[in-house]
Amino acid sequence: VSQSRYALLLVQTLGFLGFRVQLMHMAQAGQHVLQSLRDELFVHVQYLSISFFSRYEAGRLIARIISDVNTIRELINYAVVGTLREVLTLFGIIIVMARINLTLTGVAVVVLVVLIVIANYWRIYARDAYLQVSEINSQVNAELSESFNGVRVTQAFGRQAHNYDRFRTTFNLRLREAFMRATLVSALFFPSIELVGGIAIGALIYLGGSLVLSDVLDVFTLLTFMLYVDQFFFPVRMLAQRYNLFQATMAAGYKIFQVMDWKIEVDDRPNAQPLPRIEGHVRLEDVSFQYERDGEAILQSINLDVPAGQTIALVGHTGAGKSTLVKLIMRFHDATQGRITIDGYDVQEVTQESLRRQFGVVLQETHLFTGTVMDNIRYGRLNATDEEIIHAAQTVGAHEFITQLEHGYHTEVREGGTLLSMGQRQLIAYARALLADPRILILDEATSNIDTQTEKIIQSALDKVLEGRTSFVIAHRLSTITRSGIS
Ligand code: ATP
Ligand code: MG
């Protein structure tokens, strides 16, 4: 007796340890899967066309990559191996039960089928509820990120209470409701499983009892059978729980794959060749463009021939399509009609990487990244030395203000460059564009935030810098351009 007791203890201990090891391995494997999923998403999203980002807010994307990926974790951690174990256990028990009594086992199997039908019906509601949780969660994320990004405007207009109201009623409330609904849906599922299970046990006792009374079955066999029935419902309950988890995961997975499968509108052609170093001869042939398929035409039948090395000024009123035109040349969007060539290469037939590498841009909305001033300029060419960076800054007249910053070139600019003035950000963007040593330079309202004094410095620098490069200089007013003597 004592020996078998020790044996039992040993088996239990080993079983426990085995379970631990299995959990640890699963957790490790799961974390690896999640890590690569986040990697994949990040890479994919970065290559998505610019048009994607005007439809999918940053906050929503973050929710996809963080929350939805996390939802998948539990399934990977526990469900896959667990499900297999439970299905096997269930089959084992059914076989044992069938050997004890076929009729009673038949009843149990019918109950199992009923449960599967219930689960299948329930799934429709569960999926819907979990999809909604995921969607509203991501909307809340988007709202939060927008609110905090725009907090300066909010405070300037004293709209905190207004924003709070909006957040409380439209977003936070809906998030709670969505969670409540999902909880309710899963809360209804388990009791119905228990209920059917309870009815089944009652029916089995009744049926088994009558069989015993009519001497078809002896009472010990019935008792043994009922013990197995108890064992039968344990894996069923576990499977139901995993099924619930599975639905939540499916919803998150669906949302993730929506992003993963998002069609890249501007994609490299299968046979795209790298664009060799260009001279910079830009031609637009009968180019038309509209942002939305049924939207209004922003550009119509534009013909333009810019010989290599020439500076072209684009002047026009607000919303005329100047920025759009240069975005087409850089192939951020594809022209709806017509053709754009650089040195005779159609921009749609070369790789985007090789195309954009030849551009230097100072965009209308300057963006600096978290990091130092030095890091931000180096963004133009990652292998540039510190000296080259300082030289670029000197050329555009940014060196003076940078050296006056607390830590000079090593001053942190924070997200978006909030610690700097607009003009200072623009100067850094200038240095960044120059450092890239581009063949084509694009300056979109690049002096709009810069004082006339500094602008003069830039203009004289530009005379040198623009030499031999094709450049597009965009301005609202012709005066900006003629003042600098560019045209
Ligand atoms: P500004 O001088 O104010 O910079 P712009 O000439 O650069 O103006 P664009 O930015 O090219 O003007 O915009 C041209 C038109 O295209 C505008 O009417 C604008 O509403 C529209 N537009 C710009 N971006 C988009 C977009 N992502 N989706 C849809 N329409 C857009
Ligand atoms: Mg513009």
Short mmCIF file of C-alpha atoms and ligand atoms in Angstrom, two decimals:
data_model
loop_
_atom_site.label_atom_id
_atom_site.label_comp_id
_atom_site.label_asym_id
_atom_site.label_seq_id
_atom_site.Cartn_x
_atom_site.Cartn_y
_atom_site.Cartn_z
CA VAL A 1 0.00 0.00 0.00
CA SER A 2 2.69 2.46 1.02
CA GLN A 3 4.63 1.70 -2.16
CA SER A 4 1.68 2.51 -4.38
CA ARG A 5 1.17 5.71 -2.38
CA TYR A 6 4.74 6.79 -3.13
CA ALA A 7 4.25 5.85 -6.76
CA LEU A 8 1.16 8.04 -6.90
CA LEU A 9 3.06 10.92 -5.32
CA LEU A 10 5.87 10.47 -7.83
CA VAL A 11 3.48 10.43 -10.76
CA GLN A 12 1.71 13.54 -9.49
CA THR A 13 5.00 15.39 -8.98
CA LEU A 14 6.27 14.44 -12.41
CA GLY A 15 2.95 15.41 -13.92
CA PHE A 16 3.09 18.78 -12.20
CA LEU A 17 6.66 19.42 -13.31
CA GLY A 18 5.85 18.33 -16.82
CA PHE A 19 2.92 20.72 -16.90
CA ARG A 20 5.15 23.56 -15.69
CA VAL A 21 7.79 22.85 -18.33
CA GLN A 22 5.14 22.63 -21.00
CA LEU A 23 3.63 25.96 -19.94
CA MET A 24 7.04 27.58 -19.94
CA HIS A 25 7.84 26.30 -23.41
CA MET A 26 4.48 27.36 -24.71
CA ALA A 27 4.87 30.79 -23.17
CA GLN A 28 8.30 31.18 -24.74
CA ALA A 29 7.14 30.00 -28.14
CA GLY A 30 4.08 32.22 -27.82
CA GLN A 31 6.14 35.28 -27.03
CA HIS A 32 8.34 34.59 -30.04
CA VAL A 33 5.33 34.36 -32.29
CA LEU A 34 3.94 37.62 -30.92
CA GLN A 35 7.26 39.36 -31.30
CA SER A 36 7.55 38.39 -34.94
CA LEU A 37 3.94 39.33 -35.52
CA ARG A 38 4.62 42.82 -34.16
CA ASP A 39 7.77 43.02 -36.28
CA GLU A 40 5.90 41.97 -39.39
CA LEU A 41 3.12 44.45 -38.75
CA PHE A 42 5.55 47.29 -38.18
CA VAL A 43 7.50 46.59 -41.35
CA HIS A 44 4.36 46.11 -43.41
CA VAL A 45 2.71 49.28 -42.16
CA GLN A 46 5.80 51.35 -42.86
CA TYR A 47 5.69 50.34 -46.50
CA LEU A 48 1.99 50.97 -46.93
CA SER A 49 1.09 53.72 -49.34
CA ILE A 50 0.69 57.24 -48.02
CA SER A 51 -3.00 57.06 -48.89
CA PHE A 52 -3.41 54.34 -46.24
CA PHE A 53 -2.41 56.73 -43.50
CA SER A 54 -5.04 59.26 -44.41
CA ARG A 55 -7.64 56.55 -43.81
CA TYR A 56 -6.21 54.70 -40.83
CA GLU A 57 -5.34 56.77 -37.77
CA ALA A 58 -2.06 56.22 -35.95
CA GLY A 59 -3.86 55.43 -32.69
CA ARG A 60 -5.90 52.68 -34.33
CA LEU A 61 -2.76 51.16 -35.78
CA ILE A 62 -1.10 51.14 -32.40
CA ALA A 63 -4.11 49.32 -30.93
CA ARG A 64 -3.74 46.68 -33.65
CA ILE A 65 -0.08 46.13 -32.98
CA ILE A 66 -0.33 46.15 -29.18
CA SER A 67 -3.81 45.13 -27.96
CA ASP A 68 -4.90 42.83 -30.74
CA VAL A 69 -1.60 41.03 -30.85
CA ASN A 70 -1.86 40.58 -27.08
CA THR A 71 -5.30 39.03 -27.41
CA ILE A 72 -3.77 36.34 -29.53
CA ARG A 73 -1.23 35.52 -26.84
CA GLU A 74 -3.50 33.46 -24.62
CA LEU A 75 -4.57 31.26 -27.45
CA ILE A 76 -1.00 30.49 -28.36
CA ASN A 77 0.03 30.02 -24.74
CA TYR A 78 -2.60 27.58 -23.62
CA ALA A 79 -5.14 26.70 -26.18
CA VAL A 80 -3.35 24.82 -28.92
CA VAL A 81 -1.75 22.08 -26.84
CA GLY A 82 -4.62 22.10 -24.33
CA THR A 83 -7.24 21.65 -26.99
CA LEU A 84 -5.42 18.69 -28.44
CA ARG A 85 -5.12 17.10 -25.00
CA GLU A 86 -8.81 17.60 -24.25
CA VAL A 87 -10.03 16.28 -27.57
CA LEU A 88 -7.91 13.15 -27.08
CA THR A 89 -9.12 12.75 -23.50
CA LEU A 90 -12.69 13.08 -24.67
CA PHE A 91 -12.25 10.39 -27.30
CA GLY A 92 -10.58 8.11 -24.75
CA ILE A 93 -13.43 8.51 -22.30
CA ILE A 94 -16.06 7.92 -24.97
CA ILE A 95 -14.36 4.67 -25.93
CA VAL A 96 -14.23 3.50 -22.30
CA MET A 97 -17.87 4.51 -21.80
CA ALA A 98 -18.91 2.69 -24.94
CA ARG A 99 -17.33 -0.49 -23.63
CA ILE A 100 -19.34 -0.19 -20.42
CA ASN A 101 -22.69 0.55 -22.03
CA LEU A 102 -23.48 1.47 -25.59
CA THR A 103 -26.98 2.89 -25.09
CA LEU A 104 -25.96 5.30 -22.36
CA THR A 105 -22.90 6.38 -24.33
CA GLY A 106 -25.21 7.11 -27.24
CA VAL A 107 -27.08 9.56 -25.05
CA ALA A 108 -23.84 11.25 -24.00
CA VAL A 109 -22.74 11.59 -27.63
CA VAL A 110 -26.08 13.11 -28.58
CA VAL A 111 -25.58 15.65 -25.79
CA LEU A 112 -22.15 16.41 -27.21
CA VAL A 113 -23.69 17.07 -30.61
CA VAL A 114 -26.28 19.37 -29.04
CA LEU A 115 -23.47 21.29 -27.34
CA ILE A 116 -21.60 21.66 -30.61
CA VAL A 117 -24.74 23.04 -32.25
CA ILE A 118 -25.19 25.53 -29.41
CA ALA A 119 -21.56 26.59 -29.64
CA ASN A 120 -21.86 27.08 -33.37
CA TYR A 121 -24.94 29.24 -33.00
CA TRP A 122 -23.39 31.21 -30.15
CA ARG A 123 -20.26 31.85 -32.19
CA ILE A 124 -22.04 34.32 -34.45
CA TYR A 125 -22.85 36.59 -31.51
CA ALA A 126 -19.49 36.12 -29.86
CA ARG A 127 -17.53 37.02 -32.96
CA ASP A 128 -19.58 40.12 -33.44
CA ALA A 129 -19.15 41.18 -29.84
CA TYR A 130 -15.41 40.63 -29.85
CA LEU A 131 -14.99 42.41 -33.16
CA GLN A 132 -16.76 45.37 -31.67
CA VAL A 133 -14.53 45.37 -28.62
CA SER A 134 -11.48 45.39 -30.84
CA GLU A 135 -12.85 48.13 -33.08
CA ILE A 136 -13.98 50.45 -30.31
CA ASN A 137 -10.80 49.84 -28.38
CA SER A 138 -8.82 51.01 -31.39
CA GLN A 139 -11.05 54.03 -31.84
CA VAL A 140 -10.47 55.01 -28.24
CA ASN A 141 -6.77 54.71 -28.91
CA ALA A 142 -7.04 56.96 -31.94
CA GLU A 143 -9.07 59.50 -29.98
CA LEU A 144 -6.55 59.51 -27.16
CA SER A 145 -3.58 59.98 -29.41
CA GLU A 146 -5.31 62.79 -31.27
CA SER A 147 -6.39 64.50 -28.06
CA PHE A 148 -2.94 64.50 -26.59
CA ASN A 149 -1.31 65.56 -29.85
CA GLY A 150 -3.71 68.45 -30.13
CA VAL A 151 -3.62 69.43 -26.47
CA ARG A 152 -2.10 72.83 -27.24
CA VAL A 153 -5.02 73.81 -29.43
CA THR A 154 -7.45 72.35 -26.89
CA GLN A 155 -6.00 74.48 -24.11
CA ALA A 156 -5.72 77.58 -26.26
CA PHE A 157 -9.45 77.40 -26.98
CA GLY A 158 -10.34 76.18 -23.50
CA ARG A 159 -11.97 73.07 -24.92
CA GLN A 160 -10.95 70.61 -22.19
CA ALA A 161 -14.50 70.15 -20.92
CA HIS A 162 -15.82 69.74 -24.44
CA ASN A 163 -13.18 67.12 -25.20
CA TYR A 164 -13.84 65.35 -21.94
CA ASP A 165 -17.52 65.16 -22.78
CA ARG A 166 -16.77 63.73 -26.17
CA PHE A 167 -14.38 61.17 -24.73
CA ARG A 168 -16.74 60.20 -21.91
CA THR A 169 -19.90 59.79 -23.95
CA THR A 170 -18.81 58.71 -27.39
CA PHE A 171 -15.70 56.73 -26.64
CA ASN A 172 -15.34 55.58 -23.08
CA LEU A 173 -19.01 54.74 -22.71
CA ARG A 174 -19.04 52.75 -25.92
CA LEU A 175 -15.94 50.91 -24.85
CA ARG A 176 -17.64 49.88 -21.61
CA GLU A 177 -20.76 48.84 -23.47
CA ALA A 178 -18.77 46.77 -25.91
CA PHE A 179 -16.91 45.03 -23.09
CA MET A 180 -20.18 44.46 -21.23
CA ARG A 181 -21.72 42.93 -24.28
CA ALA A 182 -18.78 40.61 -24.84
CA THR A 183 -18.87 39.60 -21.19
CA LEU A 184 -22.59 38.99 -21.37
CA VAL A 185 -22.28 36.89 -24.48
CA SER A 186 -19.63 34.68 -22.91
CA ALA A 187 -21.51 34.67 -19.60
CA LEU A 188 -24.56 33.26 -21.36
CA PHE A 189 -22.53 30.58 -23.06
CA PHE A 190 -21.14 28.76 -20.03
CA PRO A 191 -24.41 28.43 -18.08
CA SER A 192 -26.09 26.99 -21.16
CA ILE A 193 -23.32 24.44 -21.42
CA GLU A 194 -23.79 23.62 -17.71
CA LEU A 195 -27.55 23.44 -18.16
CA VAL A 196 -27.38 21.00 -21.02
CA GLY A 197 -24.79 19.04 -19.08
CA GLY A 198 -27.06 18.92 -16.03
CA ILE A 199 -30.04 17.79 -18.06
CA ALA A 200 -27.87 15.14 -19.67
CA ILE A 201 -26.75 13.74 -16.31
CA GLY A 202 -30.35 13.69 -15.11
CA ALA A 203 -31.42 11.87 -18.24
CA LEU A 204 -28.59 9.37 -17.90
CA ILE A 205 -29.48 8.64 -14.28
CA TYR A 206 -33.11 8.19 -15.20
CA LEU A 207 -32.37 5.98 -18.16
CA GLY A 208 -29.66 4.02 -16.33
CA GLY A 209 -31.97 3.63 -13.33
CA SER A 210 -34.73 2.16 -15.47
CA LEU A 211 -32.22 -0.21 -17.04
CA VAL A 212 -31.13 -1.32 -13.56
CA LEU A 213 -34.73 -1.77 -12.44
CA SER A 214 -35.50 -3.91 -15.46
CA ASP A 215 -32.36 -5.93 -14.70
CA VAL A 216 -30.65 -5.08 -17.97
CA LEU A 217 -27.84 -3.32 -16.13
CA ASP A 218 -26.37 -3.96 -12.71
CA VAL A 219 -26.09 -1.05 -10.33
CA PHE A 220 -22.26 -1.15 -10.06
CA THR A 221 -21.88 -0.83 -13.80
CA LEU A 222 -24.20 2.18 -13.72
CA LEU A 223 -22.16 3.78 -10.94
CA THR A 224 -18.91 3.20 -12.83
CA PHE A 225 -20.48 4.67 -15.94
CA MET A 226 -21.65 7.75 -14.06
CA LEU A 227 -18.11 8.30 -12.76
CA TYR A 228 -16.94 8.40 -16.36
CA VAL A 229 -19.74 10.76 -17.31
CA ASP A 230 -18.31 13.16 -14.76
CA GLN A 231 -14.90 12.80 -16.40
CA PHE A 232 -16.58 13.31 -19.76
CA PHE A 233 -17.87 16.79 -18.89
CA PHE A 234 -14.54 18.10 -17.63
CA PRO A 235 -12.84 18.30 -21.06
CA VAL A 236 -16.11 19.50 -22.55
CA ARG A 237 -16.13 22.47 -20.16
CA MET A 238 -12.49 23.20 -20.88
CA LEU A 239 -13.13 23.05 -24.61
CA ALA A 240 -16.01 25.48 -24.25
CA GLN A 241 -13.73 27.91 -22.46
CA ARG A 242 -11.12 27.62 -25.17
CA TYR A 243 -13.78 28.08 -27.78
CA ASN A 244 -14.68 31.38 -26.17
CA LEU A 245 -11.03 32.39 -26.17
CA PHE A 246 -10.77 31.27 -29.74
CA GLN A 247 -13.56 33.62 -30.77
CA ALA A 248 -11.85 36.60 -29.15
CA THR A 249 -8.63 35.64 -30.88
CA MET A 250 -10.34 35.25 -34.22
CA ALA A 251 -11.75 38.75 -33.94
CA ALA A 252 -8.34 40.21 -33.11
CA GLY A 253 -6.73 38.16 -35.85
CA TYR A 254 -9.29 39.35 -38.36
CA LYS A 255 -8.50 42.96 -37.49
CA ILE A 256 -4.76 42.34 -37.73
CA PHE A 257 -5.04 40.66 -41.09
CA GLN A 258 -7.14 43.51 -42.37
CA VAL A 259 -4.04 45.66 -41.95
CA MET A 260 -1.68 42.93 -43.14
CA ASP A 261 -3.72 42.40 -46.29
CA TRP A 262 -4.21 46.08 -47.00
CA LYS A 263 -3.36 46.52 -50.61
CA ILE A 264 -0.25 48.58 -51.17
CA GLU A 265 -1.53 51.00 -53.77
CA VAL A 266 1.85 52.30 -54.77
CA ASP A 267 3.96 49.18 -55.04
CA ASP A 268 7.12 48.24 -56.86
CA ARG A 269 6.37 46.47 -60.11
CA PRO A 270 7.50 42.83 -60.17
CA ASN A 271 10.15 43.70 -62.74
CA ALA A 272 11.07 47.08 -61.24
CA GLN A 273 14.72 48.01 -61.78
CA PRO A 274 16.71 50.27 -59.50
CA LEU A 275 16.99 53.77 -60.89
CA PRO A 276 20.68 54.53 -61.57
CA ARG A 277 22.11 57.84 -60.42
CA ILE A 278 20.19 60.38 -62.44
CA GLU A 279 20.94 63.67 -64.11
CA GLY A 280 17.54 65.00 -63.10
CA HIS A 281 15.56 65.51 -66.28
CA VAL A 282 11.92 65.46 -65.15
CA ARG A 283 9.05 65.16 -67.61
CA LEU A 284 5.33 65.13 -66.98
CA GLU A 285 3.28 63.97 -69.92
CA ASP A 286 -0.42 64.73 -69.81
CA VAL A 287 -0.60 63.99 -66.09
CA SER A 288 -3.96 64.01 -64.32
CA PHE A 289 -4.63 63.06 -60.75
CA GLN A 290 -7.42 62.76 -58.22
CA TYR A 291 -7.18 61.44 -54.67
CA GLU A 292 -10.43 59.50 -54.58
CA ARG A 293 -11.70 57.42 -57.45
CA ASP A 294 -14.84 59.52 -57.85
CA GLY A 295 -13.35 62.68 -56.38
CA GLU A 296 -12.62 65.87 -58.21
CA ALA A 297 -9.55 66.13 -60.39
CA ILE A 298 -6.77 67.95 -58.53
CA LEU A 299 -4.43 68.06 -61.52
CA GLN A 300 -5.54 67.97 -65.12
CA SER A 301 -3.43 67.21 -68.16
CA ILE A 302 -0.22 68.72 -66.85
CA ASN A 303 2.70 68.82 -69.27
CA LEU A 304 6.03 69.85 -67.94
CA ASP A 305 9.58 69.43 -69.10
CA VAL A 306 12.30 70.29 -66.62
CA PRO A 307 15.81 69.82 -68.00
CA ALA A 308 18.41 68.47 -65.61
CA GLY A 309 19.85 71.08 -63.29
CA GLN A 310 17.06 73.57 -63.72
CA THR A 311 15.13 75.20 -60.91
CA ILE A 312 11.42 75.30 -61.37
CA ALA A 313 9.13 77.48 -59.30
CA LEU A 314 5.61 76.30 -58.59
CA VAL A 315 3.37 79.15 -57.58
CA GLY A 316 -0.32 78.95 -56.91
CA HIS A 317 -3.05 79.61 -54.42
CA THR A 318 -3.79 77.45 -51.42
CA GLY A 319 -5.11 74.04 -52.40
CA ALA A 320 -4.10 74.44 -56.04
CA GLY A 321 -2.24 71.14 -56.04
CA LYS A 322 1.41 72.18 -55.75
CA SER A 323 2.28 69.72 -53.01
CA THR A 324 0.29 67.06 -54.83
CA LEU A 325 2.36 67.57 -57.96
CA VAL A 326 5.67 66.94 -56.22
CA LYS A 327 4.16 63.96 -54.37
CA LEU A 328 3.41 62.47 -57.78
CA ILE A 329 6.97 63.02 -58.96
CA MET A 330 8.25 61.23 -55.85
CA ARG A 331 5.58 58.61 -56.45
CA PHE A 332 3.81 58.88 -53.14
CA HIS A 333 0.74 58.47 -55.30
CA ASP A 334 0.37 57.18 -58.83
CA ALA A 335 -0.95 59.56 -61.46
CA THR A 336 -4.47 58.65 -62.53
CA GLN A 337 -3.53 59.33 -66.10
CA GLY A 338 -0.39 60.21 -68.01
CA ARG A 339 3.23 59.45 -67.30
CA ILE A 340 6.07 60.90 -65.28
CA THR A 341 9.64 60.19 -66.32
CA ILE A 342 13.00 61.04 -64.85
CA ASP A 343 15.89 60.80 -67.30
CA GLY A 344 13.48 58.81 -69.45
CA TYR A 345 12.71 56.25 -66.72
CA ASP A 346 9.03 55.98 -65.90
CA VAL A 347 8.79 56.54 -62.13
CA GLN A 348 6.33 53.67 -61.92
CA GLU A 349 8.83 51.24 -63.39
CA VAL A 350 11.73 51.73 -60.99
CA THR A 351 11.99 50.71 -57.35
CA GLN A 352 10.64 53.29 -54.95
CA GLU A 353 13.70 53.07 -52.76
CA SER A 354 16.09 53.92 -55.60
CA LEU A 355 13.79 56.69 -56.77
CA ARG A 356 13.31 58.46 -53.45
CA ARG A 357 16.96 58.14 -52.52
CA GLN A 358 17.69 60.72 -55.22
CA PHE A 359 15.35 63.29 -53.71
CA GLY A 360 15.97 65.74 -50.96
CA VAL A 361 12.83 67.29 -49.53
CA VAL A 362 11.89 70.02 -47.17
CA LEU A 363 8.21 69.30 -46.74
CA GLN A 364 5.55 71.78 -45.88
CA GLU A 365 4.93 70.04 -42.57
CA THR A 366 8.40 69.55 -41.10
CA HIS A 367 8.68 66.49 -38.92
CA LEU A 368 11.49 65.86 -36.49
CA PHE A 369 11.92 62.62 -34.58
CA THR A 370 12.69 62.04 -30.92
CA GLY A 371 16.45 62.29 -30.66
CA THR A 372 19.14 64.93 -30.88
CA VAL A 373 19.50 67.68 -33.47
CA MET A 374 22.45 65.70 -34.84
CA ASP A 375 20.34 62.53 -35.19
CA ASN A 376 17.67 64.45 -37.01
CA ILE A 377 20.03 65.92 -39.57
CA ARG A 378 21.75 62.55 -39.99
CA TYR A 379 18.38 61.12 -41.01
CA GLY A 380 19.21 62.48 -44.47
CA ARG A 381 22.22 60.17 -44.80
CA LEU A 382 22.84 57.67 -42.06
CA ASN A 383 26.57 57.27 -42.67
CA ALA A 384 27.35 60.98 -42.57
CA THR A 385 30.14 62.05 -40.21
CA ASP A 386 29.62 64.70 -37.53
CA GLU A 387 31.71 67.11 -39.60
CA GLU A 388 29.53 66.65 -42.65
CA ILE A 389 26.47 67.28 -40.53
CA ILE A 390 27.89 70.47 -39.08
CA HIS A 391 28.93 71.56 -42.55
CA ALA A 392 25.40 71.04 -43.86
CA ALA A 393 23.99 73.04 -40.94
CA GLN A 394 26.47 75.83 -41.59
CA THR A 395 25.55 75.95 -45.25
CA VAL A 396 21.88 76.59 -44.55
CA GLY A 397 22.57 78.97 -41.66
CA ALA A 398 21.33 76.63 -38.95
CA HIS A 399 24.67 76.32 -37.19
CA GLU A 400 24.30 79.56 -35.18
CA PHE A 401 21.06 78.72 -33.44
CA ILE A 402 22.07 75.09 -32.92
CA THR A 403 25.27 76.03 -31.09
CA GLN A 404 23.22 78.35 -28.88
CA LEU A 405 20.97 75.49 -27.77
CA GLU A 406 21.74 74.13 -24.31
CA HIS A 407 23.55 71.04 -25.54
CA GLY A 408 24.31 72.25 -29.06
CA TYR A 409 24.04 69.48 -31.61
CA HIS A 410 23.27 67.03 -28.82
CA THR A 411 20.11 68.79 -27.70
CA GLU A 412 17.09 66.51 -27.59
CA VAL A 413 14.27 67.83 -29.77
CA ARG A 414 11.53 65.49 -28.46
CA GLU A 415 8.70 64.04 -30.51
CA GLY A 416 7.88 66.19 -33.52
CA GLY A 417 10.54 68.71 -32.51
CA THR A 418 8.33 70.44 -29.94
CA LEU A 419 11.28 72.00 -28.16
CA LEU A 420 12.17 74.04 -31.24
CA SER A 421 10.51 76.89 -33.07
CA MET A 422 8.92 76.21 -36.45
CA GLY A 423 11.64 78.11 -38.25
CA GLN A 424 14.33 76.18 -36.40
CA ARG A 425 12.68 72.92 -37.35
CA GLN A 426 12.60 74.04 -40.96
CA LEU A 427 16.29 74.88 -40.90
CA ILE A 428 17.08 71.43 -39.57
CA ALA A 429 14.94 69.94 -42.32
CA TYR A 430 17.00 71.99 -44.78
CA ALA A 431 20.26 70.64 -43.46
CA ARG A 432 18.80 67.14 -43.55
CA ALA A 433 17.78 67.51 -47.20
CA LEU A 434 21.19 68.85 -48.20
CA LEU A 435 23.05 66.13 -46.37
CA ALA A 436 21.33 63.56 -48.54
CA ASP A 437 23.15 65.12 -51.50
CA PRO A 438 20.09 64.63 -53.70
CA ARG A 439 19.87 64.95 -57.47
CA ILE A 440 16.46 66.56 -57.18
CA LEU A 441 15.62 68.97 -54.43
CA ILE A 442 12.08 69.76 -53.40
CA LEU A 443 11.40 72.78 -51.25
CA ASP A 444 7.73 73.02 -50.36
CA GLU A 445 7.13 76.38 -48.72
CA ALA A 446 10.52 75.79 -47.23
CA THR A 447 11.07 79.33 -46.05
CA SER A 448 7.55 80.05 -44.82
CA ASN A 449 8.61 80.02 -41.16
CA ILE A 450 11.97 81.60 -41.52
CA ASP A 451 12.73 85.28 -40.95
CA THR A 452 13.89 87.35 -43.91
CA GLN A 453 17.42 87.62 -42.53
CA THR A 454 17.90 83.84 -42.33
CA GLU A 455 16.05 83.43 -45.58
CA LYS A 456 18.71 85.55 -47.26
CA ILE A 457 21.42 83.30 -45.83
CA ILE A 458 19.57 80.29 -47.17
CA GLN A 459 19.07 81.89 -50.56
CA SER A 460 22.72 82.64 -51.05
CA ALA A 461 23.52 79.13 -49.87
CA LEU A 462 20.96 77.76 -52.29
CA ASP A 463 22.73 79.37 -55.20
CA LYS A 464 25.62 77.06 -54.44
CA VAL A 465 23.55 74.13 -53.35
CA LEU A 466 21.13 74.13 -56.25
CA GLU A 467 23.94 74.17 -58.75
CA GLY A 468 23.73 71.12 -60.95
CA ARG A 469 20.60 69.83 -59.24
CA THR A 470 17.06 69.93 -60.51
CA SER A 471 14.88 71.68 -58.01
CA PHE A 472 11.23 72.37 -57.42
CA VAL A 473 10.60 75.39 -55.29
CA ILE A 474 7.03 75.85 -54.15
CA ALA A 475 5.62 79.11 -52.87
CA HIS A 476 2.28 80.82 -52.51
CA ARG A 477 3.59 84.10 -53.74
CA LEU A 478 5.78 84.79 -56.66
CA SER A 479 7.56 87.39 -54.50
CA THR A 480 9.07 84.68 -52.29
CA ILE A 481 10.72 83.30 -55.33
CA THR A 482 11.71 86.44 -57.18
CA ARG A 483 13.02 88.02 -53.97
CA SER A 484 15.48 85.21 -53.75
CA GLY A 485 16.36 85.55 -57.38
CA ILE A 486 15.76 81.86 -57.96
CA SER A 487 13.61 82.14 -61.03
P1 ATP B 1 -0.93 74.84 -50.16
O1 ATP B 1 -0.41 76.05 -50.87
O2 ATP B 1 -1.97 75.23 -49.17
O3 ATP B 1 0.12 73.98 -49.62
P2 ATP B 1 -1.21 73.00 -52.35
O4 ATP B 1 -1.24 73.67 -53.67
O5 ATP B 1 0.05 72.39 -51.91
O6 ATP B 1 -1.76 74.01 -51.26
P3 ATP B 1 -2.28 70.36 -52.20
O7 ATP B 1 -1.79 70.00 -50.86
O8 ATP B 1 -1.58 69.79 -53.36
O9 ATP B 1 -2.38 71.93 -52.35
O10 ATP B 1 -3.81 69.94 -52.28
C1 ATP B 1 -4.57 70.08 -53.47
C2 ATP B 1 -5.98 69.63 -53.22
O11 ATP B 1 -6.01 68.25 -52.93
C3 ATP B 1 -6.67 70.32 -52.08
O12 ATP B 1 -7.94 70.76 -52.54
C4 ATP B 1 -6.85 69.28 -51.02
O13 ATP B 1 -8.11 69.41 -50.43
C5 ATP B 1 -6.76 67.98 -51.79
N1 ATP B 1 -6.05 66.96 -51.00
C6 ATP B 1 -4.81 67.05 -50.50
N2 ATP B 1 -4.44 65.91 -49.88
C7 ATP B 1 -5.47 65.08 -50.01
C8 ATP B 1 -5.70 63.72 -49.59
N3 ATP B 1 -4.78 63.01 -48.93
N4 ATP B 1 -6.90 63.17 -49.89
C9 ATP B 1 -7.83 63.87 -50.56
N5 ATP B 1 -7.67 65.13 -50.99
C10 ATP B 1 -6.51 65.74 -50.72
MG MG B 2 1.14 72.47 -50.25
#
